[in-house]
Short mmCIF file of C-alpha atoms in Angstrom, two decimals:
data_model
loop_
_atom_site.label_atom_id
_atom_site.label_comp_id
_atom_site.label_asym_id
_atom_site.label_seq_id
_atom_site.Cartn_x
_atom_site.Cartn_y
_atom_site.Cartn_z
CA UNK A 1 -46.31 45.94 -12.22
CA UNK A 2 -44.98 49.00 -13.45
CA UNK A 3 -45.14 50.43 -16.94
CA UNK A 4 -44.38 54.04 -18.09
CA UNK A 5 -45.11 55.15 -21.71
CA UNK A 6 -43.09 58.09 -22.87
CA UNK A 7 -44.94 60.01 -25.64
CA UNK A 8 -41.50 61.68 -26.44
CA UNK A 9 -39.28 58.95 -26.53
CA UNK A 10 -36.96 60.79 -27.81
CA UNK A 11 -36.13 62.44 -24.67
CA UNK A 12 -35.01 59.03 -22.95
CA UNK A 13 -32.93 58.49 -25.71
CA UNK A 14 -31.25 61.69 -25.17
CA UNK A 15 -30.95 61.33 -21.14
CA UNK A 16 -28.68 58.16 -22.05
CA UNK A 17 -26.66 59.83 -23.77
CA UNK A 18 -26.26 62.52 -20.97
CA UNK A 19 -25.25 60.29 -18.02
CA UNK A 20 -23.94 57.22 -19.71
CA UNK A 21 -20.41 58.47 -19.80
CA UNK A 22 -20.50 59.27 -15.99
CA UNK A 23 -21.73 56.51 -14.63
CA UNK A 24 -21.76 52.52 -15.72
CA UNK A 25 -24.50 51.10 -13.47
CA UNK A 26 -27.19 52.73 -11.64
CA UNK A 27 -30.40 51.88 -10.27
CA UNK A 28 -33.68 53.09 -11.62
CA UNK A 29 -35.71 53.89 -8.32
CA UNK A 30 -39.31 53.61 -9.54
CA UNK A 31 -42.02 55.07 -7.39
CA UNK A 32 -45.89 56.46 -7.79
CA UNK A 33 -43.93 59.85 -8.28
CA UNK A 34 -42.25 58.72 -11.05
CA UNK A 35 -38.56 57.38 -11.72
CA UNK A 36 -35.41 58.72 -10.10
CA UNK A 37 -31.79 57.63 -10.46
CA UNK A 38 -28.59 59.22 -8.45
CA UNK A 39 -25.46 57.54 -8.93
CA UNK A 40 -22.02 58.72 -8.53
CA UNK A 41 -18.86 58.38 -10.89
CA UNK A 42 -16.24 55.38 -10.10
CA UNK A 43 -13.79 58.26 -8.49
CA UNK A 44 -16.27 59.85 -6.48
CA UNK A 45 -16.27 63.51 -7.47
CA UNK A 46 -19.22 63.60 -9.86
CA UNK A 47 -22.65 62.44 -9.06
CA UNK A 48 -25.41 62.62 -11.11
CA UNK A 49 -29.27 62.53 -9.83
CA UNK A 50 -32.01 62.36 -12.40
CA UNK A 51 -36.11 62.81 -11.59
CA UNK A 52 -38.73 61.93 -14.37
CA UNK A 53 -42.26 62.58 -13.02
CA UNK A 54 -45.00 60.51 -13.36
CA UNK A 55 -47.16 63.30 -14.86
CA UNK A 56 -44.88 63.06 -17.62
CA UNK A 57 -45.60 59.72 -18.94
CA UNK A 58 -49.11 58.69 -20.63
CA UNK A 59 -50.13 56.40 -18.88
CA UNK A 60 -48.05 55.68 -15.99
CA UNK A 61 -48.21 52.76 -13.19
CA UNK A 62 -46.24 51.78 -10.45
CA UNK A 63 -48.31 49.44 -7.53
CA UNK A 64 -45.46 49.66 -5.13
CA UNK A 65 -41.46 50.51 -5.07
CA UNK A 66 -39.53 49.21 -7.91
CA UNK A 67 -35.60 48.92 -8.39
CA UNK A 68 -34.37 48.40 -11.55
CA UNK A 69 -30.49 47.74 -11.93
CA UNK A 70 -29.52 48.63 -15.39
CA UNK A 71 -25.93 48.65 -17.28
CA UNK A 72 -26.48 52.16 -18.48
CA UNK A 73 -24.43 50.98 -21.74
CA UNK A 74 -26.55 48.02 -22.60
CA UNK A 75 -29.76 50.13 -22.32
CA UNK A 76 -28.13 53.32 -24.57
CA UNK A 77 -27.44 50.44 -26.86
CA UNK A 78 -31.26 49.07 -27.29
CA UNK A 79 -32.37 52.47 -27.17
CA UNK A 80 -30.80 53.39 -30.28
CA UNK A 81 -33.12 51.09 -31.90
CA UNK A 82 -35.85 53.66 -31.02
CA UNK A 83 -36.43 56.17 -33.86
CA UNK A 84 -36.07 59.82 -33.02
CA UNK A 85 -40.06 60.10 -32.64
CA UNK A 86 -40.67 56.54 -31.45
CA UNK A 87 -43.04 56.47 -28.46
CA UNK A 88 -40.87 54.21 -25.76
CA UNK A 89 -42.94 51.80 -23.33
CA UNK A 90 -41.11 50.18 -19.97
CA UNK A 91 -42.41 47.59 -18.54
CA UNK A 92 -41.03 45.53 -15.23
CA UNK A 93 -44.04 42.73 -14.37
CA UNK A 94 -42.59 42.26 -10.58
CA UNK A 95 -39.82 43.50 -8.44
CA UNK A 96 -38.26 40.10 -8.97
CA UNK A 97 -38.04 41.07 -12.72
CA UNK A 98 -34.95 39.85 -13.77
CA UNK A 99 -35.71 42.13 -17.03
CA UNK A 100 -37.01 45.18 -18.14
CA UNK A 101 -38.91 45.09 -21.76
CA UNK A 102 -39.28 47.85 -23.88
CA UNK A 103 -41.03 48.47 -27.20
CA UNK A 104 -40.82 51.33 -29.62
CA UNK A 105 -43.54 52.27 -31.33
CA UNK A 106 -43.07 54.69 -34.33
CA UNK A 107 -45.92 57.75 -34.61
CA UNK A 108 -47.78 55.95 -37.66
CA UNK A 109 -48.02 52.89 -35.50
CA UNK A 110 -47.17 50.63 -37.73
CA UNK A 111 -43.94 49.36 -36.87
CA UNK A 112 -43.01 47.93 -33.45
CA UNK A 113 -40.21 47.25 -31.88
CA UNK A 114 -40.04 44.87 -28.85
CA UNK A 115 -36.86 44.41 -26.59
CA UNK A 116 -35.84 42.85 -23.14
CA UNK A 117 -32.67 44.01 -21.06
CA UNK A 118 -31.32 41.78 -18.74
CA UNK A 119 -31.35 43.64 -15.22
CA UNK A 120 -28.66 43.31 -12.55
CA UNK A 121 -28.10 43.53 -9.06
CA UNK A 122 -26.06 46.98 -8.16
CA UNK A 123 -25.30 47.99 -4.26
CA UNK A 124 -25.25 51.39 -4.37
CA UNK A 125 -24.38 54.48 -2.42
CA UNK A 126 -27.08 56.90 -2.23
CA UNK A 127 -25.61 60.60 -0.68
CA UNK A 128 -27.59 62.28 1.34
CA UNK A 129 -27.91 66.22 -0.47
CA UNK A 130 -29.96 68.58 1.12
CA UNK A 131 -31.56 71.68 -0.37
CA UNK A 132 -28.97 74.36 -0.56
CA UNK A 133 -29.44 78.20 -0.59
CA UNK A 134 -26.14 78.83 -2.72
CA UNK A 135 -24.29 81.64 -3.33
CA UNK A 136 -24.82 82.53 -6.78
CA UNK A 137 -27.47 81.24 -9.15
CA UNK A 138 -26.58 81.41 -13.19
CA UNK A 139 -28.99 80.83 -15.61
CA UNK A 140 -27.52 80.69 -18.98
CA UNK A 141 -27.48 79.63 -22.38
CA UNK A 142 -26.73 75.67 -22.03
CA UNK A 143 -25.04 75.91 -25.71
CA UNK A 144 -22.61 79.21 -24.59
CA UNK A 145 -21.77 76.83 -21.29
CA UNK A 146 -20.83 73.82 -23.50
CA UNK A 147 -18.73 76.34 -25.45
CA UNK A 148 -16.86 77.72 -22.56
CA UNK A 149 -15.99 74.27 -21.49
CA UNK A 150 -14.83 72.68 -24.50
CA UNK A 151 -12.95 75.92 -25.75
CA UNK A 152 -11.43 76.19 -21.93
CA UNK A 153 -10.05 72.65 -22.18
CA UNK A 154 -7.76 73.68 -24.98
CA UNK A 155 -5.45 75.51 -22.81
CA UNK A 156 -6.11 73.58 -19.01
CA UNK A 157 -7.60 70.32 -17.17
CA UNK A 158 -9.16 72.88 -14.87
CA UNK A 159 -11.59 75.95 -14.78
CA UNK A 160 -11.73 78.52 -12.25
CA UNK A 161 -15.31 80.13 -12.15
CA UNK A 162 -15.29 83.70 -10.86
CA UNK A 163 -19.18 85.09 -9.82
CA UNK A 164 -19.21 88.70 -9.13
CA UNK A 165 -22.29 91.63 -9.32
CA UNK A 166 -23.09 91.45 -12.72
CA UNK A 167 -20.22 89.13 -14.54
CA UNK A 168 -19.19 85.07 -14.58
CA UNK A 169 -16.05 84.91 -15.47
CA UNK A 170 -14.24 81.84 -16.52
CA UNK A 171 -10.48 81.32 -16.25
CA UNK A 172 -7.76 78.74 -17.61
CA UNK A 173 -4.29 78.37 -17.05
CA UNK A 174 -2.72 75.56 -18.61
CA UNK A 175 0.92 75.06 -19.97
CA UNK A 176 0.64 76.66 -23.34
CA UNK A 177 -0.89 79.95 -22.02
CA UNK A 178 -3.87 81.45 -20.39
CA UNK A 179 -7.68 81.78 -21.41
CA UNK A 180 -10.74 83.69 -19.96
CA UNK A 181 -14.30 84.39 -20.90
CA UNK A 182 -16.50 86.67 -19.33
CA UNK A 183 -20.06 86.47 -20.15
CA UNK A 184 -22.56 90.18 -18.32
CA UNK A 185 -25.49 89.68 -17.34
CA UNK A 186 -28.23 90.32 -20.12
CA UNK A 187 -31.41 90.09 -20.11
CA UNK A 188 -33.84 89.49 -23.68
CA UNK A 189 -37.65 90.25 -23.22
CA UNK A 190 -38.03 88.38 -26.78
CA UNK A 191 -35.75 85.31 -26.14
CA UNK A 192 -35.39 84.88 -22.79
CA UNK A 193 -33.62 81.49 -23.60
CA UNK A 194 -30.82 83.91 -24.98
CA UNK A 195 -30.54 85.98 -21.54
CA UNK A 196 -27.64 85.27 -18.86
CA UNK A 197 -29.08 85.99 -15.58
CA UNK A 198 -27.17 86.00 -12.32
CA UNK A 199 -28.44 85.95 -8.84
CA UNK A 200 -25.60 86.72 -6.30
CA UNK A 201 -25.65 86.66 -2.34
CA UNK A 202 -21.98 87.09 -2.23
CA UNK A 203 -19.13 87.05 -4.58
CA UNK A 204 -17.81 83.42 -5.17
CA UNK A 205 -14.57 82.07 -6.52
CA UNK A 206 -14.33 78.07 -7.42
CA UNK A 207 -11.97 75.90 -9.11
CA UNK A 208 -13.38 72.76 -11.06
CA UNK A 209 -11.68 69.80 -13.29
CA UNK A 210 -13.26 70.43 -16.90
CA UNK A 211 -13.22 67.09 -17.38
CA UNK A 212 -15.68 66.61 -15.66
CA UNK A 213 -17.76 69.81 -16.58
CA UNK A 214 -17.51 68.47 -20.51
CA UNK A 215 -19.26 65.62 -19.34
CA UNK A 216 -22.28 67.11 -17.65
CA UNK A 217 -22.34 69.36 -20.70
CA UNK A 218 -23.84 66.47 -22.82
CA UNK A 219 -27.37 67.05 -21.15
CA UNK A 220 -27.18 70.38 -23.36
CA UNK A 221 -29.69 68.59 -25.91
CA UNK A 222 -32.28 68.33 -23.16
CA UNK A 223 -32.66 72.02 -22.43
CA UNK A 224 -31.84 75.69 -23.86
CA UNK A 225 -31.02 76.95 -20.49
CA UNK A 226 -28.68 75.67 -17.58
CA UNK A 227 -28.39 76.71 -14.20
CA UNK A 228 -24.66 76.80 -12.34
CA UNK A 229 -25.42 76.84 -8.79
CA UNK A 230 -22.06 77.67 -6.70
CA UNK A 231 -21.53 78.50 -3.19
CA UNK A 232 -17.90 79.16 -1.43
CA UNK A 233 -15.92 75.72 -0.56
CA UNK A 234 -19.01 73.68 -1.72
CA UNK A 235 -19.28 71.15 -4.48
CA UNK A 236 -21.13 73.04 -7.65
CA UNK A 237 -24.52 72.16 -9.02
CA UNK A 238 -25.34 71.77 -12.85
CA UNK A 239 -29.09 71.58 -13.89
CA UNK A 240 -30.81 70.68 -16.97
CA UNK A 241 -34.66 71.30 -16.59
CA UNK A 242 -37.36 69.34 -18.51
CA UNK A 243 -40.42 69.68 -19.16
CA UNK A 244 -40.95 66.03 -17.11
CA UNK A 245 -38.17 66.41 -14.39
CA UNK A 246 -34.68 67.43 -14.61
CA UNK A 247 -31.13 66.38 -14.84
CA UNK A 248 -28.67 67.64 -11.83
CA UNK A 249 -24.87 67.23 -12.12
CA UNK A 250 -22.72 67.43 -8.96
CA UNK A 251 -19.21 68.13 -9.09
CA UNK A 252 -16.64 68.60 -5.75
CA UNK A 253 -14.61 71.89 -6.21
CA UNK A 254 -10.37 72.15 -6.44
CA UNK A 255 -9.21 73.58 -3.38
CA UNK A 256 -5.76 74.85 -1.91
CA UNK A 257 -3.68 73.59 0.55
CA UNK B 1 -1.05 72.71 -4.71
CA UNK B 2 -4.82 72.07 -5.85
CA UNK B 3 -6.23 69.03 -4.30
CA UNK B 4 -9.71 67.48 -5.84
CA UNK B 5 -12.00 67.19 -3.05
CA UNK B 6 -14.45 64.07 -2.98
CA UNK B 7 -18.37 64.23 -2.59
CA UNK B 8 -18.17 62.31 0.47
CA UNK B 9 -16.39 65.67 2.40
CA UNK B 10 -19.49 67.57 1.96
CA UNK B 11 -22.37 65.11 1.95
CA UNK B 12 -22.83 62.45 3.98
CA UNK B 13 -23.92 58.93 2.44
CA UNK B 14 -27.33 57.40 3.25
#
């Protein structure tokens, strides 16, 4: 049996929307802990890995290991049935479940929703990504990220991310011209959501497709801050924290011949 | 040139 009630359904509505244009199908690994998903994109440059704890959810239960193949599409699809402040229930009765049934409950409790998505099997390949002591760390406004990605794309495909003492500095160089934005580090005692902080070990240079980066930049709703983890030659690291878990993009850099 | 690496050049699958 496992069931997970999610006082802030909202949130899982959200999450959809955050990896659904990445990846298709994915597995929901369900576990006392709570549920975890990592699935790469079809080409094999992106991966996204995605933890919910148990703690989050009220209540939660899960006798024993579940697996829960899901056509990420379908279930954005039924979740926009869910209001904004709905309270979202999953339920799987065995690991033979051949569906998944959710219901939607809205805050006056008075109106409930009740839904079943067909669940499929999906062979998937699970990377192996050990804990990293990178380079440099960025924490940042998530909004001024999404900014610098979607204004970046206007003049390239590609980013080159600069890290140095005290500065990020973003570069494009496309056709048309040439584009950079560099953001200092700052720091805000009052809004520390506001503050761009950057933790360096060495000075780092990287080149990334912004395709991809405008993708990961639609888990912006799910947190004020992000964090850019980079390190030299190494794929970079994009993390949304939660309150319940977190959202972590990986993306393989550009390199030279 | 600028080649895209993959994933699977710096982590190995499970």
């Amino acid at each position: 049996m496992f069931e997970a009630r999610l006082i802030q359904g909202g949130l899982l509505k959200k999450l959809l929307e955050s990896v659904k244009e990445l990846v298709t199908d994915a597995n929901f690994d369900c576990s006392e802990s709570g549920i975890a998903l990592q699935a790469m994109d079809n080409s094999h440059v992106a991966l996204v890995s995605l933890l919910l704890r148990s703690e989050g959810f009220d209540p939660y239960r899960c006798d024993r290991g579940f697996s829960l193949g899901v056509n990420l599409n379908s279930l954005n699809k039924i979740l926009k049935c869910a209001g904004n402040d709905d309270i979202i229930t999953l339920r799987a009765d065995d690991n033979s479940a051949d569906s998944l049934s959710l219901s939607f409950e809205n805050p006056n409790n008075d109106r409930i929703g009740e839904y079943e998505l067909k669940l499929m099997d999906i062979d998937q390949e699970h990377l192996s990504i050990p804990e990293t002591d990178y380079d440099a760390t960025i924490i940042m406004p998530s909004a001024e990220f999404q900014r610098i990605c979607r204004d970046l794309t206007v003049v390239s495909e590609s980013v080159t991310i600069d890290v140095s003492k005290d500065t990020i500095k973003f570069t494009a160089e496309g056709e048309l011209g040439s584009g950079n934005i560099k953001l200092k580090s700052t720091s805000s005692i009052d809004k520390p959501e506001e503050s761009v902080n950057i933790e360096l070990g060495q000075d780092v240079s990287l080149q990334f497709s912004l395709k991809y980066l405008m993708n990961f930049t639609k888990g912006t709703p799910l947190s004020e801050q992000v964090i850019l983890c980079l390190s030299e030659k190494m794929p970079l690291l994009v993390e949304y924290k939660m309150d319940i878990g977190y959202i972590r993009y990986y993306l393989a850099p550009k390199i030279g011949d | 040139m600028v080649g895209q690496m993959l994933l699977a050049e710096f982590y190995s699958f499970l």
